[in-house]
C-alpha cells in the first residue's frame, strides 16, 4: 500500500506539516524531542481529538499551533496562511482568531483579579469596547456559559473547579475566535462536572461554529466530543481516523492497547485488556526505527530499522505501522 501524507484542502482551518519541537536540556547537549515530525489538519467546524499517554507531546503540539511555543521546524497554516514566521504585531491580530482553554482551572485564573477583569482582559489587550461595553460583554459571556452575571465582581477562590473552568471558557470566547485549543480542559474535574463542561463545549461549537483541537488522555471523553481522533506516542502521531472507525476498529497496536484500557460501565462484561510490556522510554533518547517497538507485541527485527510513516488505509484512515496488514 502506497505511503501517503495527510491531504489538505481549502476547507481546512488548520494545517500542520512536519512539526518538530525540541527542548534543550540545561547543562547538556541532549534535547527533549517532545514533537518529532507531526502532520495533521483540522476542518473548519470540526473537533479533532488528540490523545496519548502523559508526556507524549500532545500539549506541546497545541501550544505550538498557537505559537505559545516556537516550533523548532515545520509549517503551521491558519486559514491557508503560514504563521510560524509572523512578527509580533501580525500574531497579536491573529490571536483574536485562536484561543486556549487551559487544563488547570485553579492555576489559569489570576487570584488577584476579579472575574470581570479576567474575562474582559482579551478585550482590553485588543482595545475593544468602552468600560460599559466590556462589562456588558462579560455579563453576556457568563450567562452563556451558565454562570450568574452578578458573579463578575467576585474572585476565583469563590468558585468551584467546574465554575472556574466555565470562566476560562468565557474568557476564550471573548474575542469570538474561530479555533480553540482545549488542553485537557476536563481532566482536573469530577466526572459529573466533566460531562457538563463537555456538553457546554459542544453547545458552544454548534452555536458559534467553533473549531476545536481537543487534547486529552480521557479516551471516553474524546470519543464523545470528537469528529476525528489522532493518537500520539513519544512525539509522533501513529494513527488518525474518524472517531467511530478508530474506536470500533483500531489499526495501530498502540491504539488497540489504549482502547483496551477504557472501563466498561457494566460489571457483567469484561474487556480483553492488552497489557504493554517493556520499558517506557523518554523523548530524550527514543529508540531507532519504530518508537513503539520496545513495547509492541507484534514487533519484528525490521521494526528496529524502519521508521514507519503514516499510510492511508481508506476512508481517510492513516496509521504508522509496517505490520498492520498482517495483524489485522
Short mmCIF file of C-alpha atoms in Angstrom, two decimals:
data_model
loop_
_atom_site.label_atom_id
_atom_site.label_comp_id
_atom_site.label_asym_id
_atom_site.label_seq_id
_atom_site.Cartn_x
_atom_site.Cartn_y
_atom_site.Cartn_z
CA UNK A 1 0.00 0.00 0.00
CA UNK A 2 1.42 3.37 -1.05
CA UNK A 3 2.66 5.79 1.55
CA UNK A 4 0.54 8.92 1.79
CA UNK A 5 0.69 12.01 3.93
CA UNK A 6 -2.41 13.88 5.09
CA UNK A 7 -4.02 15.79 2.24
CA UNK A 8 -5.03 19.36 2.89
CA UNK A 9 -7.69 21.37 1.10
CA UNK A 10 -9.32 24.79 1.28
CA UNK A 11 -11.89 23.62 3.85
CA UNK A 12 -9.19 23.13 6.47
CA UNK A 13 -8.84 25.84 9.08
CA UNK A 14 -5.57 24.47 10.47
CA UNK A 15 -2.82 22.56 8.68
CA UNK A 16 0.28 21.28 10.45
CA UNK A 17 3.11 19.85 8.36
CA UNK A 18 6.17 18.05 9.76
CA UNK A 19 6.03 19.94 13.07
CA UNK A 20 9.10 19.50 15.27
CA UNK A 21 9.65 20.91 18.75
CA UNK A 22 12.81 20.07 20.68
CA UNK A 23 13.66 21.46 24.10
CA UNK A 24 17.30 21.85 25.09
CA UNK A 25 18.40 20.49 28.45
CA UNK A 26 20.35 22.93 30.60
CA UNK A 27 23.95 21.85 31.09
CA UNK A 28 23.73 19.10 28.49
CA UNK A 29 23.93 18.63 24.73
CA UNK A 30 20.84 16.42 24.86
CA UNK A 31 17.40 17.60 23.75
CA UNK A 32 13.89 16.51 24.61
CA UNK A 33 12.24 15.51 21.33
CA UNK A 34 8.78 16.46 22.52
CA UNK A 35 7.29 16.63 19.00
CA UNK A 36 9.21 14.95 16.20
CA UNK A 37 7.53 15.28 12.82
CA UNK A 38 3.77 15.67 13.27
CA UNK A 39 1.32 16.38 10.43
CA UNK A 40 -2.45 16.77 10.62
CA UNK A 41 -5.27 19.08 9.59
CA UNK A 42 -8.49 20.31 11.19
CA UNK A 43 -11.54 21.14 9.12
CA UNK A 44 -13.49 24.26 9.91
CA UNK A 45 -16.21 23.48 12.43
CA UNK A 46 -14.91 20.05 13.47
CA UNK A 47 -13.28 18.68 16.60
CA UNK A 48 -10.00 16.82 16.28
CA UNK A 49 -9.20 14.81 19.39
CA UNK A 50 -5.50 14.37 20.22
CA UNK A 51 -4.84 11.53 22.65
CA UNK A 52 -1.91 9.68 24.14
CA UNK A 53 -0.08 8.95 27.37
CA UNK A 54 1.22 11.75 29.56
CA UNK A 55 4.48 13.09 28.13
CA UNK A 56 3.78 12.07 24.53
CA UNK A 57 3.86 15.68 23.32
CA UNK A 58 0.19 16.39 22.70
CA UNK A 59 0.03 19.59 24.79
CA UNK A 60 3.22 20.81 23.13
CA UNK A 61 1.55 20.37 19.74
CA UNK A 62 -1.38 22.54 20.84
CA UNK A 63 0.89 25.26 22.18
CA UNK A 64 2.98 25.24 19.01
CA UNK A 65 -0.17 25.68 16.90
CA UNK A 66 -0.91 28.84 18.93
CA UNK A 67 2.78 29.81 18.91
CA UNK A 68 2.92 29.80 22.70
CA UNK A 69 5.92 27.57 21.93
CA UNK A 70 8.00 28.40 18.87
CA UNK A 71 8.41 25.37 16.60
CA UNK A 72 11.92 24.03 16.00
CA UNK A 73 10.92 23.33 12.40
CA UNK A 74 7.87 22.56 10.30
CA UNK A 75 4.97 24.61 8.99
CA UNK A 76 1.69 25.72 10.56
CA UNK A 77 -1.06 27.15 8.39
CA UNK A 78 -4.13 29.01 9.61
CA UNK A 79 -6.81 29.73 7.00
CA UNK A 80 -4.24 28.92 4.33
CA UNK A 81 -1.56 31.35 5.60
CA UNK A 82 1.72 30.12 7.08
CA UNK A 83 2.08 31.61 10.57
CA UNK A 84 5.36 30.32 12.01
CA UNK A 85 7.30 33.38 10.81
CA UNK A 86 4.77 36.10 11.58
CA UNK A 87 6.01 39.05 13.65
CA UNK A 88 4.63 40.17 17.00
CA UNK A 89 2.14 42.65 15.53
CA UNK A 90 0.76 40.16 12.99
CA UNK A 91 0.47 37.48 15.66
CA UNK A 92 -1.39 39.79 18.03
CA UNK A 93 -4.02 40.33 15.35
CA UNK A 94 -4.16 36.59 14.63
CA UNK A 95 -4.61 35.71 18.30
CA UNK A 96 -8.12 37.12 18.11
CA UNK A 97 -8.90 34.08 15.94
CA UNK A 98 -7.29 31.41 18.12
CA UNK A 99 -7.60 30.89 21.88
CA UNK A 100 -6.88 28.23 24.51
CA UNK A 101 -8.67 26.65 27.46
CA UNK A 102 -6.07 25.51 29.98
CA UNK A 103 -6.06 22.25 31.90
CA UNK A 104 -6.00 23.54 35.46
CA UNK A 105 -8.84 25.94 36.31
CA UNK A 106 -7.17 26.70 39.64
CA UNK A 107 -3.87 27.86 38.08
CA UNK A 108 -5.14 29.54 34.91
CA UNK A 109 -7.09 32.34 36.62
CA UNK A 110 -5.23 35.16 38.37
CA UNK A 111 -6.35 35.07 42.04
CA UNK A 112 -5.78 38.82 42.42
CA UNK A 113 -8.18 39.75 39.61
CA UNK A 114 -11.97 39.79 39.64
CA UNK A 115 -13.90 37.71 37.10
CA UNK A 116 -14.79 40.93 35.30
CA UNK A 117 -11.10 41.74 34.90
CA UNK A 118 -10.18 38.19 33.86
CA UNK A 119 -12.86 37.71 31.20
CA UNK A 120 -12.52 41.24 29.81
CA UNK A 121 -8.72 41.12 29.62
CA UNK A 122 -8.66 39.94 25.95
CA UNK A 123 -10.92 42.88 25.06
CA UNK A 124 -8.61 45.27 26.92
CA UNK A 125 -5.49 43.92 25.21
CA UNK A 126 -7.04 44.35 21.76
CA UNK A 127 -8.60 47.73 22.55
CA UNK A 128 -12.18 46.59 22.05
CA UNK A 129 -15.11 48.41 23.66
CA UNK A 130 -15.61 51.01 26.34
CA UNK A 131 -15.75 50.14 30.04
CA UNK A 132 -19.52 49.67 29.94
CA UNK A 133 -19.38 47.69 26.71
CA UNK A 134 -16.80 45.33 28.18
CA UNK A 135 -18.91 44.87 31.29
CA UNK A 136 -21.95 44.06 29.13
CA UNK A 137 -19.87 41.59 27.11
CA UNK A 138 -18.66 39.84 30.26
CA UNK A 139 -22.23 39.57 31.54
CA UNK A 140 -23.28 38.06 28.20
CA UNK A 141 -20.43 35.54 28.25
CA UNK A 142 -21.02 34.45 31.85
CA UNK A 143 -24.69 33.90 31.08
CA UNK A 144 -23.80 31.85 28.02
CA UNK A 145 -21.53 29.51 29.99
CA UNK A 146 -24.13 29.01 32.72
CA UNK A 147 -22.99 31.46 35.40
CA UNK A 148 -24.82 34.33 37.04
CA UNK A 149 -23.50 37.61 35.55
CA UNK A 150 -23.72 39.15 39.04
CA UNK A 151 -20.72 36.94 39.90
CA UNK A 152 -18.39 39.11 37.79
CA UNK A 153 -17.24 41.11 40.81
CA UNK A 154 -16.18 38.00 42.71
CA UNK A 155 -12.71 36.39 42.72
CA UNK A 156 -11.58 32.92 41.55
CA UNK A 157 -11.28 31.47 45.06
CA UNK A 158 -15.04 31.89 45.49
CA UNK A 159 -15.83 29.36 42.75
CA UNK A 160 -15.68 25.58 42.38
CA UNK A 161 -13.42 23.87 39.85
CA UNK A 162 -16.22 23.43 37.34
CA UNK A 163 -17.27 27.05 37.69
CA UNK A 164 -13.69 28.21 37.22
CA UNK A 165 -13.40 26.23 34.03
CA UNK A 166 -16.60 27.86 32.77
CA UNK A 167 -14.94 31.21 33.47
CA UNK A 168 -11.93 30.06 31.46
CA UNK A 169 -14.25 29.11 28.60
CA UNK A 170 -15.93 32.54 28.78
CA UNK A 171 -12.51 34.20 28.53
CA UNK A 172 -11.63 32.08 25.50
CA UNK A 173 -14.87 33.15 23.79
CA UNK A 174 -14.44 36.88 24.47
CA UNK A 175 -12.95 37.71 21.05
CA UNK A 176 -15.20 35.39 19.01
CA UNK A 177 -12.34 33.11 17.92
CA UNK A 178 -12.52 30.51 15.16
CA UNK A 179 -10.15 27.98 16.77
CA UNK A 180 -9.97 26.94 20.42
CA UNK A 181 -7.27 24.60 21.69
CA UNK A 182 -8.79 22.68 24.58
CA UNK A 183 -5.75 21.49 26.55
CA UNK A 184 -7.17 18.73 28.75
CA UNK A 185 -9.99 21.04 29.86
CA UNK A 186 -11.86 18.47 31.98
CA UNK A 187 -9.10 16.26 33.39
CA UNK A 188 -8.99 18.19 36.69
CA UNK A 189 -12.76 17.99 37.21
CA UNK A 190 -15.09 15.43 38.79
CA UNK A 191 -16.71 13.01 36.35
CA UNK A 192 -20.20 14.54 36.64
CA UNK A 193 -18.78 18.02 36.09
CA UNK A 194 -16.74 16.74 33.13
CA UNK A 195 -19.94 15.77 31.35
CA UNK A 196 -21.45 19.21 31.96
CA UNK A 197 -18.39 21.03 30.59
CA UNK A 198 -18.11 18.75 27.54
CA UNK A 199 -21.80 19.29 26.75
CA UNK A 200 -21.28 23.05 27.12
CA UNK A 201 -18.36 22.94 24.68
CA UNK A 202 -20.48 21.06 22.16
CA UNK A 203 -23.35 23.54 22.51
CA UNK A 204 -20.97 26.47 22.01
CA UNK A 205 -19.45 24.81 18.96
CA UNK A 206 -22.86 24.38 17.37
CA UNK A 207 -23.89 27.95 18.21
CA UNK A 208 -20.73 29.78 17.16
CA UNK A 209 -19.27 27.43 14.53
CA UNK A 210 -16.12 26.84 16.59
CA UNK A 211 -13.26 24.54 15.63
CA UNK A 212 -11.61 22.54 18.44
CA UNK A 213 -8.28 20.83 18.91
CA UNK A 214 -9.30 18.74 21.93
CA UNK A 215 -6.28 17.39 23.80
CA UNK A 216 -6.90 14.73 26.42
CA UNK A 217 -5.87 11.38 27.85
CA UNK A 218 -9.52 10.70 28.71
CA UNK A 219 -10.41 8.36 25.88
CA UNK A 220 -14.12 8.15 26.70
CA UNK A 221 -14.41 11.95 26.69
CA UNK A 222 -12.57 12.21 23.36
CA UNK A 223 -14.88 9.63 21.80
CA UNK A 224 -17.91 11.66 22.87
CA UNK A 225 -16.80 15.05 21.57
CA UNK A 226 -14.51 14.35 18.58
CA UNK A 227 -15.25 14.00 14.87
CA UNK A 228 -11.78 12.62 14.22
CA UNK A 229 -9.04 11.37 16.56
CA UNK A 230 -5.25 11.45 16.29
CA UNK A 231 -3.22 9.14 18.54
CA UNK A 232 0.28 10.21 19.65
CA UNK A 233 3.13 8.14 21.02
CA UNK A 234 6.50 9.55 22.05
CA UNK A 235 6.35 12.66 19.87
CA UNK A 236 4.76 11.14 16.77
CA UNK A 237 1.23 10.52 15.52
CA UNK A 238 0.67 6.80 15.00
CA UNK A 239 -2.97 6.81 13.82
CA UNK A 240 -5.63 9.25 12.60
CA UNK A 241 -9.20 8.23 11.84
CA UNK A 242 -12.84 9.17 12.20
CA UNK A 243 -13.86 8.74 15.81
CA UNK A 244 -16.30 5.88 15.21
CA UNK A 245 -13.88 3.98 12.98
CA UNK A 246 -10.97 4.33 15.39
CA UNK A 247 -12.93 3.24 18.46
CA UNK A 248 -14.67 0.35 16.71
CA UNK A 249 -11.70 -0.96 14.73
CA UNK A 250 -8.32 0.45 15.78
CA UNK A 251 -5.45 -0.40 13.44
CA UNK A 252 -2.24 0.50 15.25
CA UNK A 253 -1.12 -1.79 18.10
CA UNK A 254 -0.71 1.20 20.43
CA UNK A 255 -4.23 2.43 19.71
CA UNK A 256 -5.55 -1.07 20.45
CA UNK A 257 -3.76 -1.12 23.79
CA UNK A 258 -5.06 2.34 24.73
CA UNK A 259 -8.66 1.49 23.91
CA UNK A 260 -8.48 -1.80 25.79
CA UNK A 261 -7.91 0.21 28.98
CA UNK A 262 -11.25 2.06 28.77
CA UNK A 263 -13.51 0.79 31.59
CA UNK A 264 -16.85 -0.72 30.58
CA UNK A 265 -19.72 0.60 32.77
CA UNK A 266 -21.21 -2.88 33.12
CA UNK A 267 -19.95 -5.27 35.83
CA UNK A 268 -21.16 -8.28 33.85
CA UNK A 269 -18.91 -7.52 30.88
CA UNK A 270 -15.16 -7.72 30.67
CA UNK A 271 -12.81 -6.22 28.12
CA UNK A 272 -9.78 -8.13 26.83
CA UNK A 273 -7.07 -5.92 28.26
CA UNK A 274 -3.82 -5.55 26.30
CA UNK A 275 -1.05 -5.06 28.84
CA UNK A 276 2.04 -3.46 27.33
CA UNK A 277 5.39 -4.80 28.45
CA UNK A 278 8.86 -3.37 28.15
CA UNK A 279 10.38 -0.09 29.23
CA UNK A 280 8.51 3.19 28.87
CA UNK A 281 11.14 5.31 27.13
CA UNK A 282 11.61 9.07 27.23
CA UNK A 283 11.73 11.51 24.31
CA UNK A 284 15.34 12.34 25.23
CA UNK A 285 16.64 9.14 23.66
CA UNK A 286 13.90 7.49 21.57
CA UNK A 287 14.64 4.05 20.07
CA UNK A 288 15.68 3.57 16.47
CA UNK A 289 13.05 2.65 13.91
CA UNK A 290 9.51 2.48 15.23
CA UNK A 291 9.29 4.21 18.58
CA UNK A 292 6.65 1.82 19.84
CA UNK A 293 8.65 -1.33 19.06
CA UNK A 294 10.10 -1.71 22.57
CA UNK A 295 6.57 -2.29 23.94
CA UNK A 296 4.80 -3.68 20.86
CA UNK A 297 3.66 -7.34 21.00
CA UNK A 298 3.97 -7.56 17.19
CA UNK A 299 7.48 -6.08 16.80
CA UNK A 300 9.95 -7.84 14.50
CA UNK A 301 13.58 -7.14 13.62
CA UNK A 302 12.64 -4.86 10.73
CA UNK A 303 10.84 -2.53 13.17
CA UNK A 304 14.22 -1.55 14.64
CA UNK A 305 15.41 -0.27 11.25
CA UNK A 306 12.25 1.23 9.74
CA UNK A 307 10.64 4.43 10.99
CA UNK A 308 7.10 3.92 9.65
CA UNK A 309 5.28 6.85 8.02
CA UNK A 310 1.54 7.36 8.14
CA UNK A 311 -0.08 5.26 5.43
CA UNK A 312 -3.62 5.56 4.15
CA UNK A 313 -5.98 2.64 4.69
CA UNK A 314 -9.11 4.00 3.06
CA UNK A 315 -11.78 6.46 4.23
CA UNK A 316 -9.11 8.91 5.35
CA UNK A 317 -7.64 6.48 7.89
CA UNK A 318 -3.91 6.85 8.47
CA UNK A 319 -1.66 4.62 10.55
CA UNK A 320 2.10 4.24 11.02
CA UNK A 321 2.96 0.54 11.27
CA UNK A 322 4.64 -1.83 8.81
CA UNK A 323 2.67 -4.88 10.05
CA UNK A 324 -0.94 -3.67 10.01
CA UNK A 325 -1.90 -5.91 7.07
CA UNK A 326 -0.51 -8.96 8.92
CA UNK A 327 -2.03 -8.31 12.34
CA UNK A 328 -5.46 -7.03 11.24
#
